[in-house]
DNA sequence: CAGTGTGAAATGCTTCACAGCT
DNA sequence: AGCTGTGAAGCATTTCACACTG
C-alpha cells in the first residue's frame, strides 16, 4: 500500500501499467468483433491471436483489472467488453473538439471509429474564415473565435489538434486555458503543456521513417562486417544533404564502434 | 510471434534498441528545424528540450549510433542531421504505394511530411472504379488491378493501407505477394503477415481511448477508496451496454482486488 | 482436464552520476 | 569549465512455468 511514488499516488490497486492501458483498446476491438458474431466466450489464446499479442501477456494484462475469467473455460465476451469499456472510461460520453479542418481534420471528422466508442465530436473548428459554416461530416465548421465558448458550453476536456505545425502550440495553449486537459496532437511539433495535461501524438511521417529503418536493414541481411553501401531497390545514394557533407569533413567522426567510416563524400 | 531467427542477435555493434529507433525521427525533426535557423551546434540539453525528451536519454540514444558529439561543445547540427538520416535510411529514395484513397488516404497523399523525407508516392490506388483517374494531390488515382504492375515497375517495398477494415487483409496479402515488405496500416484491423514483413499501425481511435482512460482517472483525484461515481464534466453515466449488464449478473466478478463491486446496474 | 491467474525470471528501457575529453 | 559518452543502478514490461480452480 501507499507505494511512495512521486508520480501519482495510485491509492493501492489502481496501478495499471501504461503498456497495459495501451493494449486495452486493442482487446476491446477484438472482443467487439466477437460480440458481433455472437461468440459467447473466448480463451486467452484465441483472444490474444485476434488482438495480435501473445496469450501470457493478455492474461497478465487482464489480471490488473481483476479476475474476470473462468478457469477451464475462458472469458465471457459481453462481460469483458463491459469491464474494459468501463476501465477505459468509455461508458461515459466524451465530447471532443477538433481544431484544424484541413485534409486530415476532415478525414478525422469523417472517421467512424470515434463515435462508436463514446466519443462525440462537439465541434469542428478552423481559423480560416473561408471554412466557417462549411459542412464537414454533416457538421458546420465554426470559427476559432468560438473555441472557448464551445469548450465551456459542452464541458469538453479532450481536444484534437490537426492544424499545421506552426499553429499547434498556440491552439494548444488556448485549449488548455479553456479547460481541456487531454490533447491528441497530429501536428508535427512538440507541444508544451502544464502539469496535469496529457498529450498524445500521432506523427504519420515518423511511422514511415521507422519502417524505412527496418527496411534498410533487411537489405543488409546475410553478411555484416562490411557495412559499406548495400544499395536497396536500385536507389543508390541520392546524397542527402550537400551541407552535411561539408560539415562532415570538419569533425573526427567515429563510426558505431570504431567501424568503417561509412559512405560519405570526402 | 515466433521469434525464429529474425530477431537479430546484433552482430556486435548494430544493436540499436527499438525505442531509440522510434525516437530518431523526433531528433531529426528538431535538428532540421535548427538547421533551418542556421544554428551550428546544439548541446544534448537543448536538443533534448526541443525534441521533448530528457537529455540523458538523448545522449544514450546517440551513443548507439557512434560518437558524433564534441565534449565541452555539443553536436554539429548539419552533421548529425546527416548521420541520423543515414541511419534511418532516408538518404535513399523510398517509393511507396498508398492503397485506399478515401478521406484519410487523400489526407495522407496531401501530407507534406512524406516527400520531404526521402519518401516518394509512386502511386495512389483505389478499388473503386469511380475513383480511377481522379486527381488527388496532383496525381491520378489508379485502379487496384494495376497494383502488382506498379509495385514491380517502381521497386516499391513500402505500402500504406488506408482502406476500410474489411479490405485491409486482402490488400495486405496482395502487397506482400507483390514484394512489399513493410506496411503502414491505418485500417483498424490486425494484419497477419509472413515472417520478414514489418507492419506498423496507426489507430486513431485507440489514441483517444488511451486519453479517455487518463482523463477519467483525473476526475477521481483527491480521495480514493470511494470509486463510486465521480461524474466528469456533467456526463453522468450513459450506461454502456445493456447486454453487458445482463451478462454481468451471471458471473462472480471480483473487483481489482476485492474492492468495491463498482457502479453496475443490479 | 483445460485454461486462468500469478510469482519469479528474463529482458528491455530509462535514469543516474561521473570519468574523460576538448 | 563544460558537455559528451557510458557503466551501473533502478524501473518497467514481457515471458515462463506451474499452482490452482471450475
Coordinates of C-alpha atoms (C1' of nucleotides) in Angstrom, one line a residue:
Chain A
X1 CA 0.0 0.0 0.0
X2 CA 0.9 3.6 -0.4
X3 CA 3.8 2.9 -2.7
X4 CA 5.7 6.1 -2.0
X5 CA 5.8 7.0 -5.7
X6 CA 6.2 10.5 -6.9
X7 CA 4.1 10.4 -9.9
X8 CA 0.5 9.6 -9.0
X9 CA -0.3 8.4 -5.6
X10 CA -2.2 5.3 -7.0
X11 CA -4.1 4.5 -3.9
X12 CA -3.3 0.8 -3.9
X13 CA -4.8 -1.3 -6.6
X14 CA -5.2 1.2 -9.4
X15 CA -1.7 0.6 -10.7
X16 CA -2.5 -0.4 -14.2
X17 CA 0.7 -0.3 -16.2
X18 CA 0.8 2.2 -19.1
X19 CA 1.7 -0.6 -21.5
X20 CA -1.4 -2.5 -20.5
X21 CA -3.7 0.5 -20.9
X22 CA -2.3 1.0 -24.4
X23 CA -3.5 -2.5 -25.2
X24 CA -6.9 -2.4 -23.8
X25 CA -8.4 -0.7 -26.8
X26 CA -7.0 -3.5 -28.9
X27 CA -8.6 -6.2 -26.8
X28 CA -11.8 -4.2 -26.9
X29 CA -11.8 -4.1 -30.6
X30 CA -11.2 -7.8 -30.9
X31 CA -13.9 -8.5 -28.3
X32 CA -16.4 -6.3 -30.1
X33 CA -15.9 -8.2 -33.3
X34 CA -16.5 -11.5 -31.4
X35 CA -19.5 -10.0 -29.8
X36 CA -21.0 -9.1 -33.2
X37 CA -20.6 -12.7 -34.2
X38 CA -22.4 -13.7 -31.1
X39 CA -19.5 -15.7 -29.7
X40 CA -20.2 -16.2 -26.0
X41 CA -16.7 -17.0 -24.6
X42 CA -13.1 -16.9 -25.6
X43 CA -9.9 -18.3 -24.3
X44 CA -6.9 -16.1 -23.7
X45 CA -5.3 -18.0 -26.5
X46 CA -8.0 -17.2 -29.1
X47 CA -8.4 -13.6 -28.0
X48 CA -4.7 -13.0 -28.0
X49 CA -4.5 -14.2 -31.6
X50 CA -7.3 -11.9 -32.6
X51 CA -5.7 -9.0 -31.0
X52 CA -2.2 -9.8 -32.2
X53 CA -0.5 -10.3 -28.9
X54 CA 0.7 -13.3 -27.0
X55 CA -1.6 -15.0 -24.5
X56 CA 0.6 -14.8 -21.4
X57 CA 0.7 -11.0 -21.9
X58 CA -3.0 -10.8 -22.3
X59 CA -3.7 -12.8 -19.2
X60 CA -1.3 -10.7 -17.2
X61 CA -3.0 -7.5 -18.6
X62 CA -6.4 -8.8 -17.5
X63 CA -5.1 -9.7 -14.1
X64 CA -4.5 -6.0 -13.5
X65 CA -8.2 -5.3 -14.0
X66 CA -9.4 -8.2 -11.8
X67 CA -10.3 -11.8 -12.1
X68 CA -12.8 -11.7 -14.9
X69 CA -12.3 -15.1 -16.4
X70 CA -13.4 -18.7 -15.6
X71 CA -10.7 -21.3 -15.2
X72 CA -11.0 -24.1 -17.6
X73 CA -13.4 -22.1 -19.8
X74 CA -12.2 -18.6 -20.7
X75 CA -13.7 -15.2 -20.7
X76 CA -17.3 -14.2 -21.2
X77 CA -17.2 -11.9 -24.2
X78 CA -20.0 -9.5 -23.3
X79 CA -18.9 -9.2 -19.7
X80 CA -15.3 -8.4 -20.7
X81 CA -16.4 -5.8 -23.3
X82 CA -18.2 -4.1 -20.5
X83 CA -15.4 -4.3 -18.0
X84 CA -12.8 -3.0 -20.4
X85 CA -15.1 -0.2 -21.6
X86 CA -15.6 0.9 -18.1
X87 CA -12.0 0.7 -17.2
X88 CA -11.2 2.9 -20.2
X89 CA -13.9 5.3 -19.3
X90 CA -15.9 4.6 -22.5
X91 CA -19.2 4.0 -20.7
X92 CA -19.4 7.8 -20.4
X93 CA -19.7 10.3 -23.1
X94 CA -16.7 12.3 -24.1
X95 CA -17.3 15.5 -26.1
X96 CA -14.3 16.5 -28.1
X97 CA -13.4 19.4 -30.2
X98 CA -11.3 19.2 -33.4
X99 CA -9.2 22.1 -34.4
X100 CA -7.9 22.4 -37.9
X101 CA -10.2 21.1 -40.6
X102 CA -7.9 20.6 -43.4
X103 CA -7.5 17.4 -45.3
X104 CA -6.5 15.5 -42.2
X105 CA -9.1 17.1 -39.9
X106 CA -11.8 16.3 -42.4
X107 CA -10.7 12.8 -42.6
X108 CA -10.8 12.5 -38.8
X109 CA -14.2 14.1 -38.6
X110 CA -15.5 11.5 -41.0
X111 CA -13.8 8.7 -39.2
X112 CA -16.4 6.4 -37.8
X113 CA -14.2 4.9 -35.1
X114 CA -14.8 7.8 -32.7
X115 CA -18.5 8.0 -32.5
X116 CA -18.7 4.3 -32.0
X117 CA -16.7 4.4 -28.8
X118 CA -18.2 7.0 -26.5
X119 CA -16.6 10.0 -28.3
X120 CA -18.8 12.7 -29.7
X121 CA -17.5 15.5 -31.8
X122 CA -18.9 18.6 -30.2
X123 CA -17.4 21.0 -32.7
X124 CA -15.2 21.4 -35.7
X125 CA -13.1 24.5 -35.6
X126 CA -10.9 26.2 -38.1
X127 CA -9.1 29.5 -38.1
X128 CA -9.8 30.2 -41.8
X129 CA -12.9 32.4 -42.1
X130 CA -13.4 30.8 -45.5
X131 CA -14.1 27.5 -43.8
X132 CA -16.6 28.8 -41.4
X133 CA -20.0 27.5 -42.0
X134 CA -18.9 24.9 -44.4
X135 CA -20.3 21.5 -43.8
X136 CA -17.8 18.7 -43.0
X137 CA -19.0 15.3 -41.9
X138 CA -22.5 16.7 -41.6
X139 CA -21.4 19.4 -39.3
X140 CA -20.9 23.1 -39.7
X141 CA -17.3 24.3 -39.2
X142 CA -17.1 27.0 -36.6
X143 CA -14.6 29.8 -36.4
X144 CA -11.7 29.7 -33.9
X145 CA -13.1 32.7 -32.1
X146 CA -15.8 30.4 -30.7
X147 CA -13.4 28.0 -29.2
X148 CA -13.6 28.9 -25.6
X149 CA -17.3 29.3 -25.7
X150 CA -17.8 25.9 -27.2
X151 CA -15.5 24.2 -24.7
X152 CA -17.2 25.7 -21.9
X153 CA -20.7 25.1 -23.1
X154 CA -20.1 21.4 -23.8
X155 CA -17.8 20.5 -21.0
X156 CA -15.1 19.5 -23.4
X157 CA -12.0 18.0 -21.8
X158 CA -10.4 16.4 -24.9
X159 CA -9.1 18.3 -27.9
X160 CA -7.7 17.1 -31.2
X161 CA -5.2 19.3 -33.0
X162 CA -4.9 18.8 -36.7
X163 CA -3.6 22.2 -37.7
X164 CA -0.3 23.0 -39.5
X165 CA 2.7 22.7 -37.2
X166 CA 3.0 26.5 -36.9
X167 CA -0.3 27.0 -35.3
X168 CA -0.3 24.0 -33.0
X169 CA 1.2 25.4 -29.9
X170 CA -1.0 28.4 -30.0
X171 CA -4.1 26.4 -30.4
X172 CA -2.9 24.1 -27.6
X173 CA -2.4 27.0 -25.2
X174 CA -5.9 28.2 -25.9
X175 CA -7.4 24.7 -25.4
X176 CA -5.6 24.3 -22.1
X177 CA -6.6 27.8 -20.9
X178 CA -10.2 27.0 -21.7
X179 CA -10.1 23.8 -19.6
X180 CA -9.0 21.0 -21.9
X181 CA -6.8 18.5 -20.1
X182 CA -6.2 15.9 -22.8
X183 CA -4.8 16.6 -26.3
X184 CA -4.4 14.4 -29.3
X185 CA -1.8 16.1 -31.5
X186 CA -1.5 15.4 -35.2
X187 CA 0.7 18.3 -35.9
X188 CA 4.4 17.5 -36.3
X189 CA 5.5 19.6 -33.3
X190 CA 6.4 19.0 -29.7
X191 CA 3.7 20.7 -27.6
X192 CA 4.5 22.1 -24.2
X193 CA 1.7 21.9 -21.7
X194 CA 1.4 22.5 -17.9
X195 CA 1.5 19.6 -15.5
X196 CA -1.7 17.7 -15.4
X197 CA -2.4 17.9 -19.1
X198 CA -1.9 14.8 -21.2
X199 CA -0.7 14.9 -24.7
X200 CA -0.5 12.0 -27.1
X201 CA 0.8 12.5 -30.6
X202 CA 0.4 10.8 -33.9
X203 CA 3.0 11.6 -36.5
X204 CA 2.4 10.0 -39.8
X205 CA 5.9 10.5 -41.2
X206 CA 7.6 9.2 -38.1
X207 CA 6.0 5.8 -38.6
X208 CA 7.2 5.7 -42.1
X209 CA 10.7 6.6 -41.1
X210 CA 10.7 3.7 -38.6
X211 CA 9.7 1.4 -41.4
X212 CA 12.4 2.7 -43.6
X213 CA 14.9 1.9 -40.9
X214 CA 13.9 -1.7 -40.8
X215 CA 13.6 -1.9 -44.5
X216 CA 17.1 -0.7 -45.0
X217 CA 18.4 -3.2 -42.5
X218 CA 16.7 -6.1 -44.3
X219 CA 18.7 -5.3 -47.4
X220 CA 21.9 -5.7 -45.4
X221 CA 21.0 -9.2 -44.3
X222 CA 23.3 -12.2 -44.7
X223 CA 26.7 -10.7 -44.1
X224 CA 27.6 -7.8 -41.8
X225 CA 31.0 -6.5 -41.2
X226 CA 31.0 -4.7 -44.5
X227 CA 28.5 -2.0 -43.9
X228 CA 29.8 -0.1 -46.9
X229 CA 26.9 0.5 -49.2
X230 CA 24.3 -2.1 -49.7
X231 CA 22.0 -0.4 -52.2
X232 CA 18.4 -1.2 -51.9
X233 CA 15.9 -1.5 -54.7
X234 CA 18.2 0.3 -57.1
X235 CA 18.3 3.5 -55.2
X236 CA 22.0 4.2 -54.8
X237 CA 22.6 7.3 -52.9
X238 CA 20.6 10.5 -53.6
X239 CA 23.1 12.4 -51.4
X240 CA 21.1 13.5 -48.5
X241 CA 22.4 17.0 -47.9
X242 CA 25.3 18.8 -49.5
X243 CA 25.7 21.0 -46.5
X244 CA 26.0 17.9 -44.3
X245 CA 28.8 16.6 -46.5
X246 CA 30.7 19.9 -45.9
X247 CA 30.1 19.8 -42.2
X248 CA 31.3 16.2 -42.1
X249 CA 34.8 16.9 -43.0
X250 CA 35.5 19.1 -40.1
X251 CA 34.8 16.5 -37.5
X252 CA 36.6 13.4 -36.2
X253 CA 33.6 11.3 -36.6
X254 CA 33.8 7.8 -35.3
X255 CA 31.6 5.0 -36.7
X256 CA 29.4 2.9 -34.4
X257 CA 32.4 1.3 -32.6
X258 CA 35.5 2.0 -34.5
X259 CA 33.9 0.6 -37.5
X260 CA 34.1 1.7 -41.1
X261 CA 33.8 5.5 -41.5
X262 CA 30.7 4.9 -43.6
X263 CA 29.8 6.1 -47.0
X264 CA 30.5 9.8 -47.1
X265 CA 31.7 12.2 -49.7
X266 CA 35.3 13.1 -48.9
Chain B
X1 CA 5.2 -14.1 -32.7
X2 CA 7.7 -16.9 -33.3
X3 CA 10.9 -15.1 -32.9
X4 CA 12.5 -17.5 -35.3
X5 CA 15.9 -16.1 -36.2
X6 CA 14.6 -12.8 -37.2
X7 CA 15.2 -11.0 -34.0
X8 CA 18.7 -10.1 -34.6
X9 CA 21.4 -11.3 -32.3
X10 CA 23.0 -7.9 -33.0
X11 CA 26.2 -8.9 -34.7
X12 CA 28.1 -6.7 -32.4
X13 CA 27.6 -3.1 -32.8
X14 CA 24.3 -2.9 -34.8
X15 CA 22.1 -3.4 -31.8
X16 CA 20.1 -0.2 -31.8
X17 CA 17.2 -0.5 -29.4
X18 CA 13.8 -0.3 -30.9
X19 CA 12.9 2.5 -28.5
X20 CA 15.9 4.5 -29.8
X21 CA 14.9 4.0 -33.4
X22 CA 11.5 5.3 -32.6
X23 CA 13.0 8.5 -31.3
X24 CA 15.4 9.2 -34.1
X25 CA 12.8 10.8 -36.3
X26 CA 12.0 13.1 -33.5
X27 CA 15.5 14.2 -33.1
X28 CA 15.8 14.6 -36.8
X29 CA 12.8 16.9 -36.9
X30 CA 14.2 19.0 -34.1
X31 CA 17.6 19.1 -35.8
X32 CA 16.1 20.1 -39.2
X33 CA 14.3 23.0 -37.5
X34 CA 17.6 24.1 -36.0
X35 CA 19.3 23.7 -39.3
X36 CA 16.8 25.9 -41.0
X37 CA 17.6 28.6 -38.4
X38 CA 21.2 28.1 -39.3
X39 CA 22.1 27.1 -35.7
X40 CA 25.6 25.4 -36.0
X41 CA 25.7 23.4 -32.8
X42 CA 23.5 22.1 -30.0
X43 CA 24.0 20.7 -26.6
X44 CA 22.2 17.5 -25.6
X45 CA 20.3 19.6 -23.2
X46 CA 19.0 22.0 -25.8
X47 CA 18.2 19.4 -28.4
X48 CA 16.5 17.2 -25.8
X49 CA 14.3 20.1 -24.9
X50 CA 13.4 20.7 -28.5
X51 CA 12.6 17.1 -29.0
X52 CA 10.7 16.7 -25.8
X53 CA 12.8 14.1 -24.1
X54 CA 15.4 14.2 -21.4
X55 CA 19.0 14.8 -22.1
X56 CA 20.4 11.6 -20.6
X57 CA 18.2 9.5 -22.8
X58 CA 19.2 11.5 -25.9
X59 CA 22.9 11.1 -25.2
X60 CA 22.4 7.4 -24.6
X61 CA 20.4 7.1 -27.9
X62 CA 23.2 8.9 -29.8
X63 CA 25.8 6.7 -28.2
X64 CA 24.3 3.7 -30.1
X65 CA 24.9 5.4 -33.4
X66 CA 28.5 6.4 -32.6
X67 CA 30.4 9.3 -31.0
X68 CA 29.1 12.1 -33.0
X69 CA 29.4 14.9 -30.5
X70 CA 32.2 17.1 -29.2
X71 CA 32.8 17.1 -25.5
X72 CA 32.6 20.5 -24.0
X73 CA 30.8 21.8 -27.1
X74 CA 27.8 19.7 -28.2
X75 CA 26.7 18.3 -31.6
X76 CA 27.2 19.7 -35.0
X77 CA 23.7 20.2 -36.3
X78 CA 24.3 19.5 -40.0
X79 CA 26.5 16.6 -39.3
X80 CA 24.0 15.0 -37.0
X81 CA 21.2 15.5 -39.5
X82 CA 23.2 13.6 -42.0
X83 CA 24.1 10.8 -39.7
X84 CA 20.6 10.2 -38.4
X85 CA 19.2 10.4 -41.9
X86 CA 21.6 7.8 -43.0
X87 CA 20.9 5.6 -40.1
X88 CA 17.2 5.8 -40.8
X89 CA 17.8 5.1 -44.4
X90 CA 16.5 8.4 -45.5
X91 CA 19.4 9.2 -47.7
X92 CA 17.9 6.9 -50.2
X93 CA 14.7 7.2 -52.1
X94 CA 11.7 5.1 -50.9
X95 CA 8.9 4.8 -53.4
X96 CA 5.7 3.9 -51.6
X97 CA 2.2 3.0 -52.7
X98 CA -0.9 4.1 -51.0
X99 CA -4.0 1.9 -51.2
X100 CA -7.4 3.3 -50.3
X101 CA -7.9 6.8 -51.3
X102 CA -10.8 7.8 -49.2
X103 CA -10.8 10.8 -46.8
X104 CA -7.8 9.5 -44.9
X105 CA -5.9 8.3 -47.9
X106 CA -6.4 11.7 -49.6
X107 CA -5.2 13.5 -46.4
X108 CA -2.1 11.3 -46.4
X109 CA -1.4 11.9 -50.0
X110 CA -1.5 15.6 -49.4
X111 CA 0.6 15.4 -46.3
X112 CA 3.8 17.1 -47.0
X113 CA 5.8 15.3 -44.3
X114 CA 6.4 12.3 -46.6
X115 CA 8.0 13.9 -49.6
X116 CA 10.3 16.0 -47.5
X117 CA 11.9 12.9 -46.0
X118 CA 13.0 10.6 -48.8
X119 CA 9.6 9.1 -49.4
X120 CA 8.0 9.4 -52.8
X121 CA 4.5 8.4 -53.5
X122 CA 4.8 6.2 -56.5
X123 CA 1.1 5.6 -56.9
X124 CA -2.3 6.1 -55.3
X125 CA -4.6 3.1 -55.7
X126 CA -8.2 2.5 -55.0
X127 CA -10.5 -0.4 -55.7
X128 CA -13.5 1.9 -56.6
X129 CA -13.6 2.3 -60.4
X130 CA -15.3 5.6 -59.8
X131 CA -12.1 6.9 -58.3
X132 CA -9.9 5.8 -61.1
X133 CA -8.4 8.7 -63.0
X134 CA -9.4 11.2 -60.4
X135 CA -6.7 13.6 -59.4
X136 CA -5.6 13.6 -55.7
X137 CA -2.7 15.6 -54.5
X138 CA -1.8 16.2 -58.2
X139 CA -1.7 12.6 -59.0
X140 CA -4.1 10.3 -60.9
X141 CA -5.6 7.6 -58.8
X142 CA -5.1 4.1 -60.3
X143 CA -7.2 1.1 -60.1
X144 CA -6.4 -1.8 -57.8
X145 CA -5.8 -4.1 -60.8
X146 CA -2.6 -2.2 -61.5
X147 CA -1.2 -2.9 -58.1
X148 CA 1.2 -5.6 -58.8
X149 CA 2.4 -4.0 -62.0
X150 CA 3.1 -0.7 -60.2
X151 CA 5.0 -2.3 -57.3
X152 CA 7.1 -4.2 -59.7
X153 CA 7.9 -1.3 -62.0
X154 CA 8.8 1.0 -59.2
X155 CA 10.6 -1.3 -56.9
X156 CA 8.2 -0.5 -54.1
X157 CA 8.9 -2.1 -50.8
X158 CA 6.7 0.0 -48.5
X159 CA 3.0 0.1 -48.7
X160 CA 0.4 2.3 -46.9
X161 CA -3.0 0.8 -46.3
X162 CA -5.9 3.3 -45.7
X163 CA -8.8 1.2 -46.8
X164 CA -11.8 0.2 -44.7
X165 CA -11.1 -2.5 -42.2
X166 CA -12.8 -5.2 -44.2
X167 CA -10.5 -4.8 -47.2
X168 CA -7.2 -4.4 -45.4
X169 CA -6.1 -8.0 -45.0
X170 CA -6.8 -8.7 -48.7
X171 CA -4.9 -5.7 -49.8
X172 CA -2.1 -6.6 -47.4
X173 CA -1.8 -10.1 -48.9
X174 CA -1.6 -8.7 -52.4
X175 CA 1.0 -6.2 -51.4
X176 CA 3.1 -8.8 -49.7
X177 CA 2.7 -11.2 -52.7
X178 CA 3.9 -8.5 -55.0
X179 CA 7.0 -7.9 -52.9
X180 CA 6.2 -5.3 -50.4
X181 CA 8.0 -6.0 -47.1
X182 CA 6.9 -3.0 -44.9
X183 CA 3.4 -1.9 -44.3
X184 CA 1.9 1.1 -42.5
X185 CA -1.6 0.2 -41.6
X186 CA -4.3 2.8 -40.9
X187 CA -7.2 0.3 -41.0
X188 CA -8.4 -0.8 -37.6
X189 CA -7.6 -4.4 -38.0
X190 CA -4.8 -6.7 -37.0
X191 CA -3.0 -7.8 -40.2
X192 CA -1.3 -11.1 -40.4
X193 CA 1.8 -11.2 -42.5
X194 CA 4.6 -13.8 -43.1
X195 CA 7.9 -13.6 -41.3
X196 CA 10.1 -10.9 -42.6
X197 CA 7.4 -8.4 -43.3
X198 CA 7.1 -5.4 -40.9
X199 CA 3.8 -3.9 -40.0
X200 CA 3.2 -0.7 -38.1
X201 CA -0.2 0.5 -37.3
X202 CA -1.7 3.8 -36.5
X203 CA -5.2 3.7 -35.0
X204 CA -6.8 7.0 -34.4
X205 CA -9.4 5.8 -32.1
X206 CA -7.0 3.9 -29.9
X207 CA -5.1 7.0 -29.0
X208 CA -8.3 8.7 -28.0
X209 CA -9.3 5.8 -25.8
X210 CA -6.0 6.0 -24.0
X211 CA -6.6 9.7 -23.4
X212 CA -10.0 8.9 -22.1
X213 CA -8.6 6.5 -19.6
X214 CA -6.3 9.1 -18.1
X215 CA -8.9 11.7 -18.3
X216 CA -11.3 9.5 -16.3
X217 CA -8.7 8.9 -13.7
X218 CA -8.0 12.6 -13.3
X219 CA -11.6 13.1 -12.2
X220 CA -11.1 10.6 -9.4
X221 CA -8.3 12.6 -7.9
X222 CA -8.1 13.7 -4.3
X223 CA -9.9 11.0 -2.4
X224 CA -9.8 7.4 -3.5
X225 CA -11.3 4.4 -1.7
X226 CA -14.7 5.5 -2.8
X227 CA -14.6 4.9 -6.5
X228 CA -18.4 5.1 -6.8
X229 CA -19.2 7.6 -9.4
X230 CA -17.3 10.8 -9.8
X231 CA -19.0 12.4 -12.7
X232 CA -16.9 14.3 -15.1
X233 CA -17.9 17.4 -16.8
X234 CA -21.5 16.8 -16.4
X235 CA -21.6 13.4 -18.1
X236 CA -23.1 11.1 -15.5
X237 CA -23.4 7.7 -16.8
X238 CA -24.7 6.8 -20.3
X239 CA -24.9 3.1 -19.3
X240 CA -22.6 1.5 -21.8
X241 CA -24.2 -1.7 -22.9
X242 CA -27.4 -3.3 -21.8
X243 CA -26.2 -6.7 -23.0
X244 CA -23.2 -6.4 -20.8
X245 CA -25.3 -5.6 -17.8
X246 CA -27.2 -8.9 -18.3
X247 CA -24.0 -10.8 -18.8
X248 CA -22.6 -9.3 -15.7
X249 CA -25.1 -10.9 -13.3
X250 CA -24.2 -14.4 -14.2
X251 CA -20.6 -14.2 -13.1
X252 CA -18.8 -14.0 -9.8
X253 CA -16.9 -10.9 -10.8
X254 CA -14.2 -9.8 -8.5
X255 CA -13.1 -6.1 -8.5
X256 CA -9.4 -5.2 -8.9
X257 CA -8.5 -6.6 -5.5
X258 CA -11.6 -7.2 -3.5
X259 CA -12.5 -3.6 -4.0
X260 CA -16.0 -2.2 -4.3
X261 CA -18.1 -4.0 -6.9
X262 CA -18.1 -0.8 -9.0
X263 CA -21.1 1.0 -10.5
X264 CA -23.2 -1.5 -12.2
X265 CA -26.8 -2.0 -12.8
X266 CA -28.2 -4.7 -10.5
Chain C
dC1 C1' -8.6 -31.6 -18.0
dA2 C1' -8.3 -27.0 -19.9
dG3 C1' -7.3 -22.7 -19.2
dT4 C1' -6.9 -18.8 -15.8
dG5 C1' -4.1 -16.1 -12.6
dT6 C1' 0.4 -15.1 -10.9
dG7 C1' 5.0 -15.3 -8.6
dA8 C1' 9.5 -15.3 -10.4
dA9 C1' 13.0 -14.9 -14.0
dA10 C1' 14.4 -12.6 -18.1
dT11 C1' 14.7 -8.9 -20.9
dG12 C1' 14.5 -4.2 -22.2
dC13 C1' 14.5 0.7 -21.2
dT14 C1' 15.5 4.8 -18.5
dT15 C1' 17.9 7.5 -15.3
dC16 C1' 21.9 8.4 -12.5
dA17 C1' 26.3 10.0 -11.9
dC18 C1' 30.7 10.7 -13.1
dA19 C1' 35.1 9.7 -15.8
dG20 C1' 37.2 11.6 -19.6
dC21 C1' 37.8 14.7 -23.5
dT22 C1' 38.1 19.3 -25.8
Chain D
dA1 C1' 34.8 24.7 -17.4
dG2 C1' 31.6 22.4 -19.9
dC3 C1' 29.4 18.7 -22.0
dT4 C1' 29.7 14.2 -24.1
dG5 C1' 29.8 9.2 -23.5
dT6 C1' 28.8 5.3 -20.7
dG7 C1' 29.0 1.7 -16.9
dA8 C1' 25.9 0.6 -13.4
dA9 C1' 21.6 1.1 -10.8
dG10 C1' 16.8 1.4 -11.0
dC11 C1' 12.3 0.5 -13.2
dA12 C1' 9.0 -1.4 -16.4
dT13 C1' 7.5 -4.8 -19.3
dT14 C1' 7.5 -9.4 -21.1
dT15 C1' 7.8 -14.2 -20.8
dC16 C1' 8.0 -18.5 -18.3
dA17 C1' 6.0 -22.1 -16.0
dC18 C1' 3.0 -24.0 -12.9
dA19 C1' -0.2 -24.0 -8.9
dC20 C1' -4.9 -23.7 -8.8
dT21 C1' -9.8 -24.0 -9.9
dG22 C1' -14.3 -24.8 -12.3

